[in-house]
Amino acid sequence: MEEVGFVDKIMKRKVPELLAPAGSLDKLKVAVDYGANAVYLGGLKFGLRSAAENFTKQELREGVDYAHAKGALVYVVLNGFLHDKDLDELGEFIQFLDQIKIDAVIVSDLGTIATISEQTNLEIHLSTQASCLNIDSARLWKKMGVTRVVVGREVSIAEAALIKKEAQIEVEMFVHGSMCMAYSGNCVISNFTQGRDSNRGGCAHSCRFEYSLDFPKMGLAAKHNYFMSSKDLSGLRVLEEFIAAGIDSIKVEGRMKSHLYAATMAKVYSQALDYYEEHGHFLSEKLLEWEDELKKVTHRTYAQANLIDKANADTIFNEREHDTELDYVMVGRVIGQIEDKETVIEVRNAFNQYDEVEILPFKGSVLKQGLNHIKLLNGQEIERSKPSTLVKIPYVCGAEVNNIVRMRKV
């Protein structure tokens, strides 16, 4: 009966779930508003992104309520490699997660899985940190109570499809975001260079640094190099392969990235999946439009990593990270409209009179607006806005509350 239920479940889904990062409660709301089917996030402990804002218990409760009200799921990341003292503190937290109806937890540690299974009814997804790369591994994790495997980033779409078919288990893959040169992210460089444990939430991104390579015995001159830095992943061009393979969930990396990143990724990938559901293909100039949008957030050069062919030297990002001319910054969000006369903006980054801003709607094309005036709420005209204030700009037809407002960097 279990296998039949699994088949019924996957046959109902035409396209993968879009799983977006939520580094904070604000970013959760952004991702959900812009079309993510599910979000993943961390509490204050037990995850691998201790530098992210993360969620208090109250924020977790509010986030679950918000996502569920919009039809989205919430997964909590517990993928740090835990010591005994950590496991002693885990019980209370996972029971709280069960109580607020978290939809699943993402776990890599065997002891954590055992503790969750013993004390709660939480659904368990296997983190990519566990390096599930083959059918037998997936079968073993399934026997231990795991319902979905986030396969290692070394796995291709074709290999993931085979794992899903033979192990009869849900499969999740990364579709976009930063990549790690270490095997499934199991790295200890930060431990040695900065005393920060990468596998317990302290990664310092040491692989992104410039290093001096000196090979005198080989007769090679010393040179500076970013030989461990990877290009960013973008799977937009191969979405049809994900769909054909029956991949259950496609995941965007980036819990530490910006609100604009969360909005852009959720909007672009959800629109692409919606387009496929409606048309059954991607044969459209929309693909170029979506690619252009993905270039408007800070990123390294895009590559497909291991999705189709094995990653090689061409996927190394061997240069210093820098902003590109296409980079945009979030300057605010829409608070409301005053009839059809003005749009009220909560300012996050300053902008000037006569600048052009862009409103990122939840659906459809970007709305552009030149600022022939900026006013305070009392009507006073100003030449430059200030962060953490409310201002009125000319009316933007089609703008909605909580739309992101962005502007090209100058």
Short mmCIF file of C-alpha atoms in Angstrom, two decimals:
data_model
loop_
_atom_site.label_atom_id
_atom_site.label_comp_id
_atom_site.label_asym_id
_atom_site.label_seq_id
_atom_site.Cartn_x
_atom_site.Cartn_y
_atom_site.Cartn_z
CA MET A 1 0.00 0.00 0.00
CA GLU A 2 2.86 2.37 0.77
CA GLU A 3 4.32 2.11 -2.75
CA VAL A 4 0.92 2.69 -4.40
CA GLY A 5 0.42 5.80 -2.26
CA PHE A 6 3.81 7.10 -3.31
CA VAL A 7 3.03 6.61 -7.01
CA ASP A 8 -0.34 8.33 -6.62
CA LYS A 9 1.37 11.27 -4.94
CA ILE A 10 3.99 11.86 -7.62
CA MET A 11 1.63 11.30 -10.55
CA LYS A 12 -0.52 14.24 -9.43
CA ARG A 13 2.33 16.74 -9.83
CA LYS A 14 3.05 18.03 -13.35
CA VAL A 15 6.02 20.21 -12.38
CA PRO A 16 8.41 20.19 -9.41
CA GLU A 17 7.76 22.06 -6.19
CA LEU A 18 9.66 25.35 -6.12
CA LEU A 19 11.54 25.52 -2.81
CA ALA A 20 12.92 28.96 -1.94
CA PRO A 21 15.27 30.17 0.81
CA ALA A 22 13.90 32.16 3.76
CA GLY A 23 16.72 33.70 5.79
CA SER A 24 14.29 35.75 7.87
CA LEU A 25 10.57 36.17 8.45
CA ASP A 26 10.51 39.09 6.02
CA LYS A 27 12.20 37.01 3.32
CA LEU A 28 9.78 34.14 3.92
CA LYS A 29 6.88 36.46 3.17
CA VAL A 30 8.65 37.77 0.07
CA ALA A 31 9.35 34.28 -1.29
CA VAL A 32 5.80 33.09 -0.68
CA ASP A 33 4.24 36.25 -2.11
CA TYR A 34 6.30 35.88 -5.28
CA GLY A 35 5.26 32.30 -5.94
CA ALA A 36 7.36 29.80 -3.99
CA ASN A 37 5.49 26.56 -3.24
CA ALA A 38 7.64 25.97 -0.15
CA VAL A 39 10.36 27.68 1.86
CA TYR A 40 13.21 26.36 3.96
CA LEU A 41 14.59 28.15 6.98
CA GLY A 42 16.60 27.72 10.16
CA GLY A 43 15.98 28.23 13.84
CA LEU A 44 18.58 29.81 16.08
CA LYS A 45 20.48 26.50 16.44
CA PHE A 46 21.21 23.16 14.75
CA GLY A 47 21.67 24.45 11.18
CA LEU A 48 24.52 25.38 8.84
CA ARG A 49 23.82 29.09 8.41
CA SER A 50 24.51 30.59 11.82
CA ALA A 51 25.36 33.92 10.14
CA ALA A 52 21.86 34.22 8.67
CA GLU A 53 19.21 36.11 10.61
CA ASN A 54 17.28 32.88 11.29
CA PHE A 55 14.03 32.51 13.24
CA THR A 56 13.00 32.81 16.86
CA LYS A 57 10.19 30.51 18.02
CA GLN A 58 7.65 33.30 17.68
CA GLU A 59 8.86 34.06 14.16
CA LEU A 60 8.66 30.35 13.28
CA ARG A 61 5.06 30.24 14.44
CA GLU A 62 4.18 33.39 12.49
CA GLY A 63 6.04 32.17 9.41
CA VAL A 64 4.21 28.85 9.37
CA ASP A 65 0.85 30.58 9.73
CA TYR A 66 1.67 33.02 6.92
CA ALA A 67 2.94 30.35 4.52
CA HIS A 68 0.09 27.94 5.20
CA ALA A 69 -2.48 30.69 4.70
CA LYS A 70 -1.00 31.22 1.22
CA GLY A 71 -0.85 27.50 0.43
CA ALA A 72 2.92 27.14 0.86
CA LEU A 73 4.88 24.61 2.93
CA VAL A 74 7.62 25.24 5.49
CA TYR A 75 10.71 23.07 6.02
CA VAL A 76 13.10 23.66 8.92
CA VAL A 77 16.79 22.98 8.45
CA LEU A 78 18.45 20.90 11.20
CA ASN A 79 21.41 19.86 9.06
CA GLY A 80 24.34 20.63 11.33
CA PHE A 81 26.48 17.73 12.49
CA LEU A 82 25.54 17.57 16.16
CA HIS A 83 27.49 16.59 19.27
CA ASP A 84 25.92 14.91 22.30
CA LYS A 85 25.26 18.18 24.10
CA ASP A 86 23.43 19.43 21.00
CA LEU A 87 21.24 16.34 20.93
CA ASP A 88 20.38 16.90 24.60
CA GLU A 89 18.90 20.28 23.63
CA LEU A 90 17.23 19.11 20.41
CA GLY A 91 14.19 17.38 21.94
CA GLU A 92 12.36 20.47 23.13
CA PHE A 93 12.90 22.26 19.79
CA ILE A 94 11.65 19.45 17.56
CA GLN A 95 8.59 18.95 19.76
CA PHE A 96 7.86 22.66 19.28
CA LEU A 97 8.23 22.24 15.50
CA ASP A 98 5.79 19.34 15.60
CA GLN A 99 3.35 21.42 17.61
CA ILE A 100 3.32 24.36 15.15
CA LYS A 101 2.88 21.93 12.23
CA ILE A 102 6.14 22.37 10.37
CA ASP A 103 5.79 20.38 7.14
CA ALA A 104 9.22 18.70 7.28
CA VAL A 105 12.71 18.97 8.71
CA ILE A 106 15.90 18.73 6.66
CA VAL A 107 18.49 16.58 8.46
CA SER A 108 21.94 15.15 7.77
CA ASP A 109 23.00 13.58 11.09
CA LEU A 110 22.03 9.99 11.96
CA GLY A 111 21.57 10.77 15.64
CA THR A 112 19.32 13.69 14.78
CA ILE A 113 17.16 11.46 12.59
CA ALA A 114 16.85 8.90 15.39
CA THR A 115 15.92 11.59 17.92
CA ILE A 116 13.27 13.10 15.64
CA SER A 117 11.75 9.71 14.84
CA GLU A 118 11.57 8.75 18.51
CA GLN A 119 10.08 11.99 19.81
CA THR A 120 7.89 13.42 17.02
CA ASN A 121 5.82 12.68 13.93
CA LEU A 122 7.77 15.16 11.80
CA GLU A 123 8.42 14.28 8.16
CA ILE A 124 12.17 13.94 7.54
CA HIS A 125 14.02 15.10 4.41
CA LEU A 126 17.67 14.14 4.00
CA SER A 127 20.03 17.10 3.58
CA THR A 128 22.45 17.30 0.68
CA GLN A 129 25.18 17.32 3.37
CA ALA A 130 24.58 13.57 3.80
CA SER A 131 25.86 12.97 0.24
CA CYS A 132 23.17 10.63 -1.01
CA LEU A 133 24.50 9.77 -4.46
CA ASN A 134 23.12 6.33 -5.31
CA ILE A 135 20.08 4.04 -5.22
CA ASP A 136 21.21 1.82 -2.35
CA SER A 137 21.95 4.83 -0.17
CA ALA A 138 18.48 6.25 -0.87
CA ARG A 139 16.89 2.88 -0.03
CA LEU A 140 18.75 2.78 3.28
CA TRP A 141 17.68 6.30 4.24
CA LYS A 142 14.10 5.41 3.33
CA LYS A 143 14.21 2.46 5.73
CA MET A 144 15.33 4.88 8.44
CA GLY A 145 12.21 6.99 7.96
CA VAL A 146 13.37 9.58 5.42
CA THR A 147 10.64 10.52 2.91
CA ARG A 148 12.72 12.73 0.60
CA VAL A 149 16.42 12.88 -0.28
CA VAL A 150 18.10 16.10 -1.29
CA VAL A 151 20.70 14.41 -3.46
CA GLY A 152 24.33 15.49 -3.37
CA ARG A 153 25.19 18.28 -5.75
CA GLU A 154 27.50 15.87 -7.58
CA VAL A 155 24.45 14.00 -8.94
CA SER A 156 23.09 14.75 -12.43
CA ILE A 157 19.40 15.06 -13.26
CA ALA A 158 19.53 11.69 -15.02
CA GLU A 159 21.12 10.01 -11.97
CA ALA A 160 18.57 11.61 -9.66
CA ALA A 161 15.73 10.30 -11.83
CA LEU A 162 17.11 6.77 -11.53
CA ILE A 163 17.43 7.10 -7.74
CA LYS A 164 13.80 8.23 -7.53
CA LYS A 165 12.54 5.43 -9.75
CA GLU A 166 14.47 2.56 -8.16
CA ALA A 167 14.31 3.66 -4.51
CA GLN A 168 10.70 4.91 -4.78
CA ILE A 169 11.44 8.02 -2.76
CA GLU A 170 10.96 11.74 -3.35
CA VAL A 171 14.00 13.52 -4.79
CA GLU A 172 14.98 17.17 -4.41
CA MET A 173 17.76 18.94 -6.34
CA PHE A 174 19.35 22.38 -6.33
CA VAL A 175 18.39 24.45 -9.36
CA HIS A 176 20.02 27.82 -8.62
CA GLY A 177 22.53 29.58 -6.38
CA SER A 178 26.04 29.48 -4.99
CA MET A 179 27.99 26.25 -5.33
CA CYS A 180 30.62 24.75 -3.05
CA MET A 181 33.86 23.16 -4.21
CA ALA A 182 33.80 20.70 -1.30
CA TYR A 183 32.10 17.33 -1.69
CA SER A 184 28.45 17.95 -0.79
CA GLY A 185 29.58 20.91 1.26
CA ASN A 186 31.64 18.84 3.73
CA CYS A 187 34.50 21.29 4.18
CA VAL A 188 36.92 22.11 6.99
CA ILE A 189 38.91 24.99 5.50
CA SER A 190 37.17 27.54 7.72
CA ASN A 191 37.97 25.38 10.76
CA PHE A 192 41.70 25.70 10.12
CA THR A 193 41.89 29.23 8.74
CA GLN A 194 39.46 31.00 11.09
CA GLY A 195 38.47 28.54 13.79
CA ARG A 196 34.90 28.40 12.48
CA ASP A 197 33.30 24.98 12.02
CA SER A 198 31.79 24.82 8.54
CA ASN A 199 29.70 21.76 9.41
CA ARG A 200 28.18 23.37 12.49
CA GLY A 201 27.09 26.68 10.94
CA GLY A 202 30.34 28.64 10.88
CA CYS A 203 31.43 28.58 7.22
CA ALA A 204 33.55 31.64 6.42
CA HIS A 205 33.49 30.97 2.67
CA SER A 206 37.25 30.52 2.64
CA CYS A 207 37.02 28.90 -0.79
CA ARG A 208 36.11 32.31 -2.23
CA PHE A 209 39.42 33.85 -1.16
CA GLU A 210 42.38 34.55 -3.41
CA TYR A 211 45.30 32.21 -2.77
CA SER A 212 48.94 32.30 -3.77
CA LEU A 213 50.04 29.19 -5.66
CA ASP A 214 53.77 28.47 -5.68
CA PHE A 215 55.19 25.42 -7.45
CA PRO A 216 58.98 25.96 -7.57
CA LYS A 217 59.76 22.25 -7.99
CA MET A 218 57.68 22.23 -11.16
CA GLY A 219 59.40 25.32 -12.51
CA LEU A 220 56.19 27.36 -12.31
CA ALA A 221 56.17 30.96 -11.13
CA ALA A 222 54.04 31.91 -8.15
CA LYS A 223 50.64 33.36 -9.04
CA HIS A 224 47.45 34.45 -7.35
CA ASN A 225 44.38 32.39 -8.03
CA TYR A 226 40.77 31.74 -6.99
CA PHE A 227 41.09 28.07 -7.84
CA MET A 228 38.55 26.88 -5.23
CA SER A 229 35.76 29.33 -6.08
CA SER A 230 32.83 27.94 -8.08
CA LYS A 231 30.58 29.64 -10.58
CA ASP A 232 26.94 29.97 -9.54
CA LEU A 233 24.40 27.35 -10.55
CA SER A 234 21.54 28.21 -12.90
CA GLY A 235 19.23 25.44 -14.08
CA LEU A 236 16.69 27.63 -15.87
CA ARG A 237 17.75 26.35 -19.30
CA VAL A 238 17.30 22.72 -18.24
CA LEU A 239 14.01 23.02 -16.36
CA GLU A 240 12.40 20.72 -18.92
CA GLU A 241 14.91 18.01 -17.97
CA PHE A 242 13.95 18.35 -14.29
CA ILE A 243 10.29 18.00 -15.26
CA ALA A 244 10.83 15.04 -17.59
CA ALA A 245 12.86 13.28 -14.89
CA GLY A 246 10.03 13.68 -12.37
CA ILE A 247 12.17 15.57 -9.85
CA ASP A 248 9.84 16.39 -6.95
CA SER A 249 11.38 19.64 -5.75
CA ILE A 250 13.82 22.16 -7.20
CA LYS A 251 15.66 24.19 -4.60
CA VAL A 252 17.13 27.68 -4.73
CA GLU A 253 20.20 28.27 -2.55
CA GLY A 254 20.55 31.53 -0.64
CA ARG A 255 19.22 31.96 2.90
CA MET A 256 21.84 34.66 3.52
CA LYS A 257 21.01 36.60 0.38
CA SER A 258 18.84 39.67 -0.06
CA HIS A 259 15.10 40.31 -0.19
CA LEU A 260 15.51 41.20 -3.87
CA TYR A 261 17.20 37.85 -4.49
CA ALA A 262 14.36 35.99 -2.75
CA ALA A 263 11.75 37.85 -4.79
CA THR A 264 13.55 37.47 -8.11
CA MET A 265 14.22 33.75 -7.74
CA ALA A 266 10.68 32.94 -6.61
CA LYS A 267 9.13 35.07 -9.36
CA VAL A 268 11.29 33.84 -12.25
CA TYR A 269 11.20 30.13 -11.48
CA SER A 270 7.52 30.07 -10.50
CA GLN A 271 6.60 31.91 -13.71
CA ALA A 272 8.68 29.45 -15.74
CA LEU A 273 7.00 26.45 -14.11
CA ASP A 274 3.56 28.02 -14.54
CA TYR A 275 4.33 28.64 -18.21
CA TYR A 276 5.23 24.98 -18.70
CA GLU A 277 2.07 23.83 -16.94
CA GLU A 278 0.01 25.96 -19.30
CA HIS A 279 1.89 25.35 -22.57
CA GLY A 280 3.82 22.09 -22.07
CA HIS A 281 7.08 23.62 -23.34
CA PHE A 282 9.46 26.59 -22.96
CA LEU A 283 9.54 27.62 -26.65
CA SER A 284 9.09 31.31 -25.99
CA GLU A 285 11.03 34.57 -25.79
CA LYS A 286 9.96 34.54 -22.15
CA LEU A 287 13.03 32.41 -21.49
CA LEU A 288 15.30 35.31 -22.49
CA GLU A 289 13.25 37.66 -20.31
CA TRP A 290 13.61 35.31 -17.33
CA GLU A 291 17.36 34.95 -17.90
CA ASP A 292 17.70 38.72 -18.00
CA GLU A 293 15.92 38.97 -14.65
CA LEU A 294 18.29 36.40 -13.09
CA LYS A 295 21.22 38.62 -14.13
CA LYS A 296 19.82 41.56 -12.18
CA VAL A 297 20.80 40.15 -8.79
CA THR A 298 24.39 39.96 -7.62
CA HIS A 299 25.87 36.70 -8.91
CA ARG A 300 28.97 35.02 -10.20
CA THR A 301 29.04 33.73 -13.76
CA TYR A 302 26.31 31.14 -14.21
CA ALA A 303 26.96 27.48 -15.07
CA GLN A 304 25.01 24.21 -14.94
CA ALA A 305 27.53 22.46 -12.65
CA ASN A 306 26.71 18.72 -12.57
CA LEU A 307 23.10 18.91 -13.77
CA ILE A 308 23.82 17.51 -17.24
CA ASP A 309 27.58 16.86 -17.52
CA LYS A 310 30.16 16.61 -14.76
CA ALA A 311 31.53 19.90 -13.46
CA ASN A 312 35.07 20.63 -14.65
CA ALA A 313 37.64 23.43 -14.80
CA ASP A 314 35.16 25.57 -16.76
CA THR A 315 32.98 25.85 -13.66
CA ILE A 316 35.74 27.56 -11.61
CA PHE A 317 35.09 31.26 -10.99
CA ASN A 318 38.70 32.37 -11.21
CA GLU A 319 38.33 36.07 -10.56
CA ARG A 320 37.57 38.54 -7.82
CA GLU A 321 33.89 38.94 -7.05
CA HIS A 322 32.52 42.29 -8.14
CA ASP A 323 29.26 43.98 -8.95
CA THR A 324 28.16 44.02 -12.57
CA GLU A 325 26.43 46.82 -14.44
CA LEU A 326 23.23 44.79 -14.36
CA ASP A 327 23.12 44.63 -10.57
CA TYR A 328 20.05 46.11 -8.95
CA VAL A 329 19.43 46.99 -5.32
CA MET A 330 16.19 46.91 -3.37
CA VAL A 331 15.29 50.48 -2.44
CA GLY A 332 11.98 49.76 -0.74
CA ARG A 333 8.63 48.05 -0.77
CA VAL A 334 5.13 49.23 -1.57
CA ILE A 335 3.04 50.08 1.48
CA GLY A 336 -0.09 51.21 -0.34
CA GLN A 337 -1.71 53.49 -2.90
CA ILE A 338 -3.38 56.85 -2.33
CA GLU A 339 -6.32 56.56 -4.74
CA ASP A 340 -4.79 56.81 -8.22
CA LYS A 341 -2.54 59.73 -7.35
CA GLU A 342 0.50 58.46 -5.45
CA THR A 343 2.20 55.26 -4.30
CA VAL A 344 3.57 54.98 -0.75
CA ILE A 345 6.99 53.38 -0.34
CA GLU A 346 8.83 52.16 2.75
CA VAL A 347 12.42 53.16 1.97
CA ARG A 348 15.19 50.60 2.51
CA ASN A 349 17.98 52.30 0.50
CA ALA A 350 18.05 55.97 -0.45
CA PHE A 351 17.04 57.19 -3.89
CA ASN A 352 16.86 60.63 -5.49
CA GLN A 353 14.33 62.77 -7.27
CA TYR A 354 14.43 62.06 -11.03
CA ASP A 355 15.78 58.53 -10.50
CA GLU A 356 13.90 55.71 -12.22
CA VAL A 357 12.70 52.89 -9.98
CA GLU A 358 11.14 49.57 -10.89
CA ILE A 359 8.29 47.83 -9.10
CA LEU A 360 8.56 44.04 -9.19
CA PRO A 361 4.94 42.79 -9.37
CA PHE A 362 4.00 39.36 -8.07
CA LYS A 363 2.94 38.43 -11.61
CA GLY A 364 3.71 39.96 -14.99
CA SER A 365 6.27 42.42 -16.32
CA VAL A 366 8.27 44.96 -14.33
CA LEU A 367 6.63 48.36 -13.75
CA LYS A 368 8.97 51.34 -14.33
CA GLN A 369 8.44 54.75 -12.80
CA GLY A 370 10.38 57.98 -13.12
CA LEU A 371 10.42 60.04 -9.93
CA ASN A 372 9.45 63.59 -10.87
CA HIS A 373 8.73 64.06 -7.19
CA ILE A 374 9.37 62.45 -3.80
CA LYS A 375 7.25 63.59 -0.86
CA LEU A 376 7.08 62.94 2.83
CA LEU A 377 3.69 61.83 4.14
CA ASN A 378 2.92 65.43 5.16
CA GLY A 379 3.30 66.51 1.53
CA GLN A 380 6.74 68.14 1.86
CA GLU A 381 8.82 67.59 -1.28
CA ILE A 382 12.35 66.24 -0.81
CA GLU A 383 15.23 65.65 -3.20
CA ARG A 384 16.53 62.45 -1.58
CA SER A 385 14.78 59.80 0.50
CA LYS A 386 16.14 58.35 3.74
CA PRO A 387 16.14 54.68 4.79
CA SER A 388 13.49 53.62 7.32
CA THR A 389 11.08 56.36 6.26
CA LEU A 390 7.80 56.40 4.33
CA VAL A 391 7.60 58.50 1.17
CA LYS A 392 5.13 59.15 -1.62
CA ILE A 393 6.14 58.79 -5.27
CA PRO A 394 4.09 59.22 -8.46
CA TYR A 395 1.28 56.69 -8.80
CA VAL A 396 2.34 53.31 -10.23
CA CYS A 397 -0.59 51.57 -11.88
CA GLY A 398 -0.64 47.87 -11.00
CA ALA A 399 1.58 48.10 -7.93
CA GLU A 400 0.45 46.02 -4.94
CA VAL A 401 1.20 46.08 -1.23
CA ASN A 402 4.54 44.36 -0.45
CA ASN A 403 5.84 44.59 -4.03
CA ILE A 404 9.61 45.02 -4.03
CA VAL A 405 10.94 48.34 -5.38
CA ARG A 406 14.36 48.13 -7.01
CA MET A 407 16.79 50.41 -8.86
CA ARG A 408 19.90 49.86 -10.93
CA LYS A 409 23.10 50.54 -8.99
CA VAL A 410 24.93 53.69 -10.02
#
